[in-house]
Coordinates of C-alpha atoms in Angstrom, one line a residue:
X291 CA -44.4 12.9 10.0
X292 CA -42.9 9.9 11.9
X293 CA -40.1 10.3 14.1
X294 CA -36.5 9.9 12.4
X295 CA -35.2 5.8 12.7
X296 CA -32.4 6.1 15.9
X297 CA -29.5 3.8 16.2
X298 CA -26.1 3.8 18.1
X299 CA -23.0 2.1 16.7
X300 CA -19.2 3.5 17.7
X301 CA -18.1 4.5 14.6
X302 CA -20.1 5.8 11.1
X303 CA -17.8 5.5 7.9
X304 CA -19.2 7.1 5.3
X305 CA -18.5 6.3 1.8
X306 CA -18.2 2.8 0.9
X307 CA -15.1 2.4 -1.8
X308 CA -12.0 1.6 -1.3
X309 CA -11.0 3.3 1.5
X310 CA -14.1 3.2 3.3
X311 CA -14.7 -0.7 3.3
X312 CA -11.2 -1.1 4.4
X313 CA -11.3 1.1 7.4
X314 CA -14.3 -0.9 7.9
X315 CA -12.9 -4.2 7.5
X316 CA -9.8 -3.5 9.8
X317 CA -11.9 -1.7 12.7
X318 CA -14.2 -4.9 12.6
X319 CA -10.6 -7.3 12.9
X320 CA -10.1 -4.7 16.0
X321 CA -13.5 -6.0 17.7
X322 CA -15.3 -2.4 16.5
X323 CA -18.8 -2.6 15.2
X324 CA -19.2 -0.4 12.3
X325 CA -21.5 1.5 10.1
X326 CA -20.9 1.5 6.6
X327 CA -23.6 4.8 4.6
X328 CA -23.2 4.8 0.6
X329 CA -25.2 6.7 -1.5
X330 CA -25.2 4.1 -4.1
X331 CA -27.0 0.9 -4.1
X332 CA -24.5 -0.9 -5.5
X333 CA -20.9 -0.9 -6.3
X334 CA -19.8 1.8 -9.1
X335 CA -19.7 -0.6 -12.5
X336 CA -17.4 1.6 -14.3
X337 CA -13.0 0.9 -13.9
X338 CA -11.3 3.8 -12.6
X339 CA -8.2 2.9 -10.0
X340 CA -6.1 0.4 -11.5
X341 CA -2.7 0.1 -10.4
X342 CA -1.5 -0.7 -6.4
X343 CA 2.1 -1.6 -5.3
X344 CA 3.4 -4.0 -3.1
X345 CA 2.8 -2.1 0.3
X346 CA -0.8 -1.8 -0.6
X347 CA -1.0 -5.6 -1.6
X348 CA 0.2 -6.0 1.8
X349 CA -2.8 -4.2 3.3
X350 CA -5.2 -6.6 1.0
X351 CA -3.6 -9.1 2.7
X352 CA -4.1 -8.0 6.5
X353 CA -8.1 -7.9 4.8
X354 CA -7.5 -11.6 4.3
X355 CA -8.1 -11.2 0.2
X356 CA -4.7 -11.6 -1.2
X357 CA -5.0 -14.9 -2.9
X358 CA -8.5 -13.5 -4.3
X359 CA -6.7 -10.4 -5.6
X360 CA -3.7 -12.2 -7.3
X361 CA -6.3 -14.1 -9.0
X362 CA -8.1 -10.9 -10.2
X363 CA -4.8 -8.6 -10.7
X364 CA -1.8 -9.0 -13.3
X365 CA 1.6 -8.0 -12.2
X366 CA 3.2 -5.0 -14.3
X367 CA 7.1 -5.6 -15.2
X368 CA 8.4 -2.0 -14.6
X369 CA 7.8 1.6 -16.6
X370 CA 9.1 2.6 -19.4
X371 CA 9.4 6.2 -20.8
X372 CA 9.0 6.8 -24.6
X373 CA 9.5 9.7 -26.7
X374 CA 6.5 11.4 -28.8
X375 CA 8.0 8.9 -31.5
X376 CA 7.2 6.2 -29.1
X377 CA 11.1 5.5 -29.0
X378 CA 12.1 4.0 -25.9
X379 CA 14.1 6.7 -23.8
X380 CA 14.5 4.5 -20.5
X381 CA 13.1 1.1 -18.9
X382 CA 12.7 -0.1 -15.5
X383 CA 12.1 -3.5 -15.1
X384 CA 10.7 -4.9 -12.1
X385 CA 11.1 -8.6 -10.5
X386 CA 7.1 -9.6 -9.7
X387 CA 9.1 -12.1 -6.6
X388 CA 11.3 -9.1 -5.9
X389 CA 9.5 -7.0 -2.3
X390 CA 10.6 -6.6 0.9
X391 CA 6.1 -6.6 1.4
X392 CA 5.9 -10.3 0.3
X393 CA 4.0 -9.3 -3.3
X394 CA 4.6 -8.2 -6.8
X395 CA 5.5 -4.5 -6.8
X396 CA 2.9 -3.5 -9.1
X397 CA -0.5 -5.1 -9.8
X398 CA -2.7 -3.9 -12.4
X399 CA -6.6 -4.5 -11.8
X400 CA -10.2 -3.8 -12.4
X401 CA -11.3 -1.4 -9.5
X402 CA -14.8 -3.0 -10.0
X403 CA -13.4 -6.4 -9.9
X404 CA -11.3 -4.8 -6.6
X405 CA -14.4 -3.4 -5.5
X406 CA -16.6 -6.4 -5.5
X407 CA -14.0 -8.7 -3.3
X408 CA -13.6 -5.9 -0.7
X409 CA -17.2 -5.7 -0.3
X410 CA -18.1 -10.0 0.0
X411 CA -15.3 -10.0 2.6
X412 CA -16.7 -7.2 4.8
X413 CA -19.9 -9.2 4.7
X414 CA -18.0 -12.0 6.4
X415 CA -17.8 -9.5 8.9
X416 CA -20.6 -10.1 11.7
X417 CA -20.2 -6.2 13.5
X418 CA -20.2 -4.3 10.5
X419 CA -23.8 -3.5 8.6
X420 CA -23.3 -1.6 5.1
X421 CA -26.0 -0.3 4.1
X422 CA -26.0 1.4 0.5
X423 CA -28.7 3.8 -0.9
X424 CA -27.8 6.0 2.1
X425 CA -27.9 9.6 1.6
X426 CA -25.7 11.6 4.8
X427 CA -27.9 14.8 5.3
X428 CA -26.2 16.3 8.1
X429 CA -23.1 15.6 10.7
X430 CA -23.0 17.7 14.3
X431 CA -20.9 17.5 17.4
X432 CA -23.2 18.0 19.5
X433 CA -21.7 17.3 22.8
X434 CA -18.4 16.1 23.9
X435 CA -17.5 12.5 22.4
X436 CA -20.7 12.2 20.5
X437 CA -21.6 12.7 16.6
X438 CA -25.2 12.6 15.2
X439 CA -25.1 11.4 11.8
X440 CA -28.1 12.4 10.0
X441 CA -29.4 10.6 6.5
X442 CA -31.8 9.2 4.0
X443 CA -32.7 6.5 2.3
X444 CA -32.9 7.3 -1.1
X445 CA -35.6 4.2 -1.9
X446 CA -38.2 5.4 0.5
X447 CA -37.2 8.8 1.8
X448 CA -37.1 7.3 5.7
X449 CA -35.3 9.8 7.2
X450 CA -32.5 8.5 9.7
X451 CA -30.5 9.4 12.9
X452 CA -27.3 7.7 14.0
X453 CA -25.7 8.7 17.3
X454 CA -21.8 7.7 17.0
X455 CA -18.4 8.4 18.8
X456 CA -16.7 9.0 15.6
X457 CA -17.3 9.4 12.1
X458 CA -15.0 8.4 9.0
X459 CA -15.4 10.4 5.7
X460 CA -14.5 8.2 2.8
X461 CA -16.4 10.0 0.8
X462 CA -14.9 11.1 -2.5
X463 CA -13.9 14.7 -3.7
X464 CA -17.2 16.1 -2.7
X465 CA -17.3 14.7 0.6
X466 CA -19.7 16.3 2.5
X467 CA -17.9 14.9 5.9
X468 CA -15.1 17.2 5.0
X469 CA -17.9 20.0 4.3
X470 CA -19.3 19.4 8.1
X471 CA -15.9 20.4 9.4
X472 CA -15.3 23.4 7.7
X473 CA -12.3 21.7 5.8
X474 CA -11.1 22.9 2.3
X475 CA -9.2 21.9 -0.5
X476 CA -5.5 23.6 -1.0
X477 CA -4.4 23.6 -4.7
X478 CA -1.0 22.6 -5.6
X479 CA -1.6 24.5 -9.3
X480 CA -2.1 21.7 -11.1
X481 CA -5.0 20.9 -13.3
X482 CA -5.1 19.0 -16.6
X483 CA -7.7 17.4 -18.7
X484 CA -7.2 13.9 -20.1
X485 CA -9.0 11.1 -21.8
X486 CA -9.5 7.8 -20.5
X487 CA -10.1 4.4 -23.0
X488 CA -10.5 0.8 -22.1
X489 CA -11.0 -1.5 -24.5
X490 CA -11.0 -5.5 -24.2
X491 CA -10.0 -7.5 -27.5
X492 CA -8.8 -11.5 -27.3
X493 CA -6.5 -10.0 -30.2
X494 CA -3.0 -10.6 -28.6
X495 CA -1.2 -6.8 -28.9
X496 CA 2.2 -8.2 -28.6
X497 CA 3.5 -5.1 -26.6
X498 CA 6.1 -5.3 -23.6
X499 CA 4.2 -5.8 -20.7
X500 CA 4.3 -2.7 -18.1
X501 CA 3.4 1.0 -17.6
X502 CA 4.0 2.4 -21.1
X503 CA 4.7 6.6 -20.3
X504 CA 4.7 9.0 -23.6
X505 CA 6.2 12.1 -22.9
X506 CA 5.0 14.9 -25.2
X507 CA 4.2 18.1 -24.9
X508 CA 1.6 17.7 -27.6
X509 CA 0.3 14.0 -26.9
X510 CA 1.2 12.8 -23.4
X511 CA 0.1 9.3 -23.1
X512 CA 0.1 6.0 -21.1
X513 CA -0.7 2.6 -21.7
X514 CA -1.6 -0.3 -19.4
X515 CA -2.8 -4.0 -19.8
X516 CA -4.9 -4.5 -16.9
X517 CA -5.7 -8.0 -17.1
X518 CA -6.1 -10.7 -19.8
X519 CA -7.8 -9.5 -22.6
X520 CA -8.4 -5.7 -20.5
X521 CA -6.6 -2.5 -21.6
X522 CA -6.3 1.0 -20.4
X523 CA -4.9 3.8 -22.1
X524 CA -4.7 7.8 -21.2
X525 CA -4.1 10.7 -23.4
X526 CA -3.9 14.3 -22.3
X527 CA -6.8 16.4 -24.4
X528 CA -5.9 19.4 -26.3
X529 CA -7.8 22.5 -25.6
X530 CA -10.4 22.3 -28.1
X531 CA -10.9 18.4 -27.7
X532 CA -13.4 16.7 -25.6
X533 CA -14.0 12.7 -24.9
X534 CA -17.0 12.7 -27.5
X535 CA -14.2 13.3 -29.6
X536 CA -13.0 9.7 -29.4
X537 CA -16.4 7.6 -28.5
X538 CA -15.8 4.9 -30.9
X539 CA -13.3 3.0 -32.2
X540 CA -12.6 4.3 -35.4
X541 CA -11.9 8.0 -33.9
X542 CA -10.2 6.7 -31.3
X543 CA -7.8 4.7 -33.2
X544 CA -5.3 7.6 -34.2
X545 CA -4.6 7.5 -30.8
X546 CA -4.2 3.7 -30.0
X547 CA -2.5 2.8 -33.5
X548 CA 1.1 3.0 -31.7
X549 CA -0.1 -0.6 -29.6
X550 CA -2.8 -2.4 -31.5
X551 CA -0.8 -2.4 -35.0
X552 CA -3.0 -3.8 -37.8
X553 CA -5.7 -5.4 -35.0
X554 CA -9.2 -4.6 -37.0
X555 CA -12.0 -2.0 -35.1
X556 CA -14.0 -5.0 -34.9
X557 CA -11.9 -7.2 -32.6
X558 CA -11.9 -4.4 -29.9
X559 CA -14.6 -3.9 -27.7
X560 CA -14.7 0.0 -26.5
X561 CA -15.7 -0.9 -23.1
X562 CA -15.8 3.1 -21.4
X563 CA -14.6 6.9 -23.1
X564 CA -14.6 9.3 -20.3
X565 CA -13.1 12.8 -19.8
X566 CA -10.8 13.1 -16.6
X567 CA -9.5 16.4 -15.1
X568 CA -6.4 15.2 -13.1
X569 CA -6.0 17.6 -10.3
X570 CA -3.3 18.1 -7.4
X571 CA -5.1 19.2 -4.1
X572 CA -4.9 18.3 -0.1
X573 CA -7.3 19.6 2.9
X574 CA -6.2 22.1 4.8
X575 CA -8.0 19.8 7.8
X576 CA -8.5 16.5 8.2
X577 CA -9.9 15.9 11.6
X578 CA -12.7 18.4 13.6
X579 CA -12.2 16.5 17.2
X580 CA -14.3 13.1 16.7
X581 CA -14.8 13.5 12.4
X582 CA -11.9 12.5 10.2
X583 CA -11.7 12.6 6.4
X584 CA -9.1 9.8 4.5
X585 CA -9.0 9.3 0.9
X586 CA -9.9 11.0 -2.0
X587 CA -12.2 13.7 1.1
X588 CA -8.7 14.3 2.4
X589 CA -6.3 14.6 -0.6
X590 CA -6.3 14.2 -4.8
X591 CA -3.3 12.8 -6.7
X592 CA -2.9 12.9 -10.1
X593 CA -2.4 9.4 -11.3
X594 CA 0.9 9.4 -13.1
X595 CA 2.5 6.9 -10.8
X596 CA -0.6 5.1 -9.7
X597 CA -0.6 6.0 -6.4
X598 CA -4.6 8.2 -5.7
X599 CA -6.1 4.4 -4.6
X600 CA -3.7 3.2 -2.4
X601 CA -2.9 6.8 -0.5
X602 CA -6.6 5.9 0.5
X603 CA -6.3 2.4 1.6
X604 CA -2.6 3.9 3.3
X605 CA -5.1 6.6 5.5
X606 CA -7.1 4.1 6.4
X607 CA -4.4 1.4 7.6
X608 CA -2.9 4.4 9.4
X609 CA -6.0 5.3 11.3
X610 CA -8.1 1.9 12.1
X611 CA -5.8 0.4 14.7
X612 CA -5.9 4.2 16.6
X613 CA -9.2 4.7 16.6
X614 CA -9.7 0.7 17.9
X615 CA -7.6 1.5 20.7
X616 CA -9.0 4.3 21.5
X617 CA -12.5 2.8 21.8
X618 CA -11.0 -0.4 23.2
X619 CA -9.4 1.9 26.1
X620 CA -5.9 0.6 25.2
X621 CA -4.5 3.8 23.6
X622 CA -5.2 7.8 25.0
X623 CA -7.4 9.5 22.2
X624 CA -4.3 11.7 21.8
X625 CA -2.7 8.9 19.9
X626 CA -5.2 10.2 17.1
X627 CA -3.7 13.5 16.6
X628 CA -0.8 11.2 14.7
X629 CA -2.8 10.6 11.9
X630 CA -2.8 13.8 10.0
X631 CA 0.3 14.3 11.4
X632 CA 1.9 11.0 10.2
X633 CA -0.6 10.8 6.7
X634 CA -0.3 14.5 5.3
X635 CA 3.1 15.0 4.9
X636 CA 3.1 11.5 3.4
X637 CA 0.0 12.0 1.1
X638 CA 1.9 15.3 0.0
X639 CA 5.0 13.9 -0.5
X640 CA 3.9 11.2 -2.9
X641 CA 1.4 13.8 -4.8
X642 CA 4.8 15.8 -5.3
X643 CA 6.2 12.7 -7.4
X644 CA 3.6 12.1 -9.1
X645 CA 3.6 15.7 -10.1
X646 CA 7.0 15.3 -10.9
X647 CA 6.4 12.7 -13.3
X648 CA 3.6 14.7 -15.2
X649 CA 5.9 17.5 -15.4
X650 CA 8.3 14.8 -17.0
X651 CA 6.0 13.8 -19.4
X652 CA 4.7 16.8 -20.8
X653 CA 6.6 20.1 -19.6
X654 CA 9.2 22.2 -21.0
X655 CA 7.8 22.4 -24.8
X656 CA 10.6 21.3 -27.0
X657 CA 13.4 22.2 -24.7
X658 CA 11.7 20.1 -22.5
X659 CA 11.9 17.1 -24.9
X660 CA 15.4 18.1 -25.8
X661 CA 16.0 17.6 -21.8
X662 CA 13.9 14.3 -22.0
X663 CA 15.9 12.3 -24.7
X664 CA 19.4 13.1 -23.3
X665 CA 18.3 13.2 -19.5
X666 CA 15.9 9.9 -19.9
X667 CA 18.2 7.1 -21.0
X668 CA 20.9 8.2 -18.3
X669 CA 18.4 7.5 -14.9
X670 CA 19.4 3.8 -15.0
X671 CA 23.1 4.8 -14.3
X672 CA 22.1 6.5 -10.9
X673 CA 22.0 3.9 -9.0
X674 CA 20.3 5.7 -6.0
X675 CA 17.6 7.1 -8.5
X676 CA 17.6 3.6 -10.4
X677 CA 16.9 1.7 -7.2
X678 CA 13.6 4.8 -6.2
X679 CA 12.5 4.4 -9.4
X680 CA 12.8 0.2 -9.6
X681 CA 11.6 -0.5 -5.7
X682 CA 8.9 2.3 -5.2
X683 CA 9.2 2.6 -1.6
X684 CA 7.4 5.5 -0.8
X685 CA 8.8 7.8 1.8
X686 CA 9.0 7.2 6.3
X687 CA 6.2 8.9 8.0
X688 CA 7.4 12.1 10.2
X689 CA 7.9 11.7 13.7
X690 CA 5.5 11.6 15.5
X691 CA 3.9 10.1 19.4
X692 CA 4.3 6.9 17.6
X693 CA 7.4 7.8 15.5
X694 CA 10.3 8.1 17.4
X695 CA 13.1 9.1 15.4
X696 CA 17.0 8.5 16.4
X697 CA 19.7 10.5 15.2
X698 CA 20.9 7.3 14.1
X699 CA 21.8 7.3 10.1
X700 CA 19.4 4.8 8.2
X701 CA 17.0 4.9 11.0
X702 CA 14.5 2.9 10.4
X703 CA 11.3 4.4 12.6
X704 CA 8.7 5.7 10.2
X705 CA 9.4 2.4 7.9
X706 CA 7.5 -0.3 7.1
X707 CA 8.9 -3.9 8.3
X708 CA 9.2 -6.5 5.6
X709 CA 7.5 -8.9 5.7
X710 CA 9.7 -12.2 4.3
X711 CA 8.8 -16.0 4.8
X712 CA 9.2 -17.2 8.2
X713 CA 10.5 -20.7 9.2
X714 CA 7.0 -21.8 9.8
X715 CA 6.4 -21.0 5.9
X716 CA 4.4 -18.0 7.1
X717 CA 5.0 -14.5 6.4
X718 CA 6.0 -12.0 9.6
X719 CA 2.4 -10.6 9.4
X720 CA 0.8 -13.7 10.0
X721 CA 2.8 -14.4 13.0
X722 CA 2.2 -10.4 14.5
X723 CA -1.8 -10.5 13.8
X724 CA -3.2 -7.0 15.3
X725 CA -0.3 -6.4 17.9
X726 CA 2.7 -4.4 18.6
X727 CA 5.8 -6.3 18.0
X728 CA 9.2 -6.6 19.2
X729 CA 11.4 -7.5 16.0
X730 CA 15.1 -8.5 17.9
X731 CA 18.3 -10.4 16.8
X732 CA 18.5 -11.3 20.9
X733 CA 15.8 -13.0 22.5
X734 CA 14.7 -11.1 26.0
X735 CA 15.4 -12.1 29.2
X736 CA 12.3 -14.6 30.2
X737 CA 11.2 -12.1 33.2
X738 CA 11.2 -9.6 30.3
X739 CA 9.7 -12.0 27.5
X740 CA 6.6 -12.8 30.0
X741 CA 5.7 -9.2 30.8
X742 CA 6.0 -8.3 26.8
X743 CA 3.3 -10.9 26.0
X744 CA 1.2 -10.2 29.5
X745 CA 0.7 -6.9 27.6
X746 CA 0.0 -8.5 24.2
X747 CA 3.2 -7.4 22.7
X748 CA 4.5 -10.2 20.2
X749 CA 8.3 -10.9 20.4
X750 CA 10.1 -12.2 17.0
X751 CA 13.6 -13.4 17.0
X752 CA 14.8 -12.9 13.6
X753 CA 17.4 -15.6 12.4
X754 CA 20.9 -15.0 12.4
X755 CA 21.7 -14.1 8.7
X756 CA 18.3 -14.0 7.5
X757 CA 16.3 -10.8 6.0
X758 CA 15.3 -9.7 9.3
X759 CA 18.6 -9.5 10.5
X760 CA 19.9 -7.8 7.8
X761 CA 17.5 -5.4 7.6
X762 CA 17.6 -4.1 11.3
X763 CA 21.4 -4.0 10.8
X764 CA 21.1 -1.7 7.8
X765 CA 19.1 0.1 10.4
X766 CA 21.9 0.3 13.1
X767 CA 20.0 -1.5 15.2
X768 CA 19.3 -4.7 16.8
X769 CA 16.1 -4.4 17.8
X770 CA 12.5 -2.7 16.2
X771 CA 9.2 -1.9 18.3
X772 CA 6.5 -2.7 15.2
X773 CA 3.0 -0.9 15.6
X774 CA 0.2 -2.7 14.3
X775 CA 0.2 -1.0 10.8
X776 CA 3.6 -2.3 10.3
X777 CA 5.3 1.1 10.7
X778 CA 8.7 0.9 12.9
X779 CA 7.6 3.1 15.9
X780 CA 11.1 3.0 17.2
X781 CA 14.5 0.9 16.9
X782 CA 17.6 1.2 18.8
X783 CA 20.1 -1.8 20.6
X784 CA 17.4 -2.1 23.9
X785 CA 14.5 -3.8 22.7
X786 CA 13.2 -3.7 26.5
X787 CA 13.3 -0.1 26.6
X788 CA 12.4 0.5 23.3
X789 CA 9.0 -1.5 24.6
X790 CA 8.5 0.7 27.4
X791 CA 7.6 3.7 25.2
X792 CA 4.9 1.8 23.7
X793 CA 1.2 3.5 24.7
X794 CA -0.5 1.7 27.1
X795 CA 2.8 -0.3 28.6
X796 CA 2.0 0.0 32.8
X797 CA 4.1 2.1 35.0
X798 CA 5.4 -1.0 36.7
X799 CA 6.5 -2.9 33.4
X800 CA 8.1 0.5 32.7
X801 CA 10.1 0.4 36.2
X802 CA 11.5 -3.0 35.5
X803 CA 13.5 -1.6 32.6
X804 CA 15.5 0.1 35.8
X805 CA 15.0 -2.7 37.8
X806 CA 15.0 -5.8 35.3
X807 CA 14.6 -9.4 37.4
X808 CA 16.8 -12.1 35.9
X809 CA 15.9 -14.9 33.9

């Protein structure tokens, strides 16, 4: 038998969805040769994901895809909760032009569609190789700094051998990357089976056009148009039901009569019946020294506020410009014990919501829809809860080496930086590329300004009055360090010594924050 195929590349991602072409795509805009294993040959046809917010519309935007994804995607106007009469209990409307990210705050999609635009711009992409039909056999540590990453090619059986400094699992909810590190799944008690329809008519349903939420104890259900002439519905199964159940249009129309009133079986096409089992779990681990897990390996969210997707895409943001660094020799590879530090709490918090909203929808038997119909229509009063519920911001990362919280109220480290319209007509992001950034209402002294961009640190001067400046006083502060994801590492009133905790800043730019030169 031959000897195995050997290659060296710095980092193997395993899995090539979402999350794994992103991480990808943003270590390759770091300078960091990639390779991309998939077990599939091609892209998965069928739609699965199809919601993201604002922040994660941001992220498709760092990819350089943004105006390719508005042109696939359909902003949502808001949620609204109905009763299991389909009576409107409460309605939150969201303004598409309204985001502190620069995008419309929800964006229905086609993951396929998604899927297809991540994948040609990764291809763009000179230093990453993707190469699908891949089968991972086997991942060891087996010496300090090194991985071997062993697998197949499912065409021809040519066994292969990758030697790596770190491996990505991407790899779904049977990653076998999370497997090779002894990692398991923890169970947050919560496991429920639901169908999943999408159908595509040119009939024009005539529906209010956002997330539709049922909530019933007997019939939980939601409702989506995902595009044109695409729609998504979900239905919790009873026990005795399965998704053969419903497989074409006229047993599945019981269920959908609520939206397509007296639209004939014939003008629907049933494009996919599946069964789901939504389930609530995180990994107990989710890095063995140089192997990491993100994304659907590292945690499972049930989909009620649309969130499973983009808490991938979120893991891989977090991660890529670390790891970069770390290769690149600009940050100390303890920098990467942030990421699960910063990303699980996060990735739990956000599963808790949208385990809140199941619970919402379809706990409590008829109490609980006693509580629902009086409790419903008063969230809009709230205005705190009215404002969660309308904006989405999910919630600051924990502190961390690159957190560093204030005892300052409203602090702002841990939050993403908007991202408005410059004066230039670009937005912030475009100005700050792959850099730490000083955000500042003063502009430092030109000694100070000069050693800031020696070390590649971008310096903004937000205009008096403008969003900037409002938001870092909301923050009590005057002055942000940004890190590369966008996350405020730290904020205070001295941008210059704010700077000098940033990784990587030299002793001696460090000892002029004692000893400052003047301008």
């Amino acid at each position: 038998m031959p000897d195995p195929v050997t290659q060296s590349v710095p980092v193997v991602v395993v899995g090539a969805g979402p999350t794994g072409v992103t991480a990808a795509t943003l270590l390759a805009d770091h300078g960091v040769p990639t390779l991309v294993l998939d077990r599939w040959e091609s892209l998965y046809p069928q739609p699965r994901a199809v919601h993201l917010d604002d922040e994660i519309h941001r992220i498709l935007a760092r990819l350089g895809v943004a105006e390719e994804f508005a042109a696939i995607s359909r902003p949502a106007l808001g949620l609204r909760l109905l009763d299991q009469n389909h009576h409107t209990l409460a309605q939150f409307d969201r303004d598409p032009a309204r985001s502190k990210h620069g995008f419309p705050q929800a964006n229905m999609f086609d993951q396929p569609e998604l899927e297809q635009l991540l994948r040609a711009n990764l291809a763009t992409r000179p230093n990453v190789q993707l190469h699908g039909n891949s089968e991972v056999t086997g991942i060891t540590q087996h010496e300090p700094g090194r991985v071997r990453v062993t697998y197949s090619d499912r065409a021809t059986g040519t066994e292969h051998v990758v030697e790596t400094s770190y491996v990505l699992g991407c790899d779904g909810a049977n990653s076998i990357v999370r497997a090779s590190i002894g990692a398991a799944m923890d169970d947050l008690r919560f496991e429920q089976r639901w169908l999943v329809a999408d159908v595509v008519t040119e009939a024009e349903l005539n529906q209010w056009d956002g997330v539709h939420q049922v909530c019933d104890l007997v019939r939980a259900a939601t409702y989506m148009r995902i595009g044109p002439d695409r729609y998504r519905w979900e239905f919790r199964l009873r026990p005795s039901e399965t998704a053969a159940d419903f497989n074409t249009m006229a047993t599945l129309r019981a269920l959908v009569a609520p939206w397509i009133g007296d639209v004939a079986d014939a003008e629907l096409d049933l494009v996919r019946v599946t069964e789901y089992t939504f389930r609530a779990q995180i990994a107990d681990s989710w890095r063995d020294r140089n192997v990491f897990v993100l994304g659907d390996a590292a945690h499972l969210t049930p989909p009620f506020i649309g969130q499973g997707m983009g808490a991938g895409l979120r893991d891989a943001m977090n991660l890529a410009w670390k790891l970069a660094g770390v290769i690149n020799g600009d940050l100390p590879a303890a920098m990467l014990e942030t990421y699960e530090q910063e990303r699980k709490p996060h990735a739990r918090s956000m599963i808790g919501l949208a385990l809140g909203m199941g619970w919402a929808m379809t706990a409590g038997g008829h109490v609980g829809n006693i509580v629902r119909r009086t409790v419903a229509p008063r969230l809009r009063l709230i205005p705190g809860l009215r404002d969660k519920l309308i904006d989405g911001t999910t919630p600051a990362l924990r502190a961390s080496a690159l957190v560093l919280r204030s005892r300052t109220p409203w602090r702002l480290a841990g939050t993403l930086c908007p991202n408005p319209v410059l004066t230039d007509g670009r937005r912030l992001d475009a100005l700050l590329g792959n850099s730490f950034a000083l955000v500042t209402t003063t502009r430092p002294l030109a000694f100070h300004f000069a050693a800031l961009a020696e070390h590649g640190i971008v310096v903004h001067v937000a205009a008096p009055g403008g969003e900037l400046e409002r938001w870092l006083r909301r923050g009590h502060a005057t002055a942000a360090v940004v890190r590369p994801d966008r996350t405020v590492m730290c904020a205070g009133r001295d941008g210059w010594k704010l700077c000098t905790a940033i990784p990587g800043f030299t002793s001696s730019a460090r000892a002029l924050s004692a000893h400052p030169r003047r301008a």
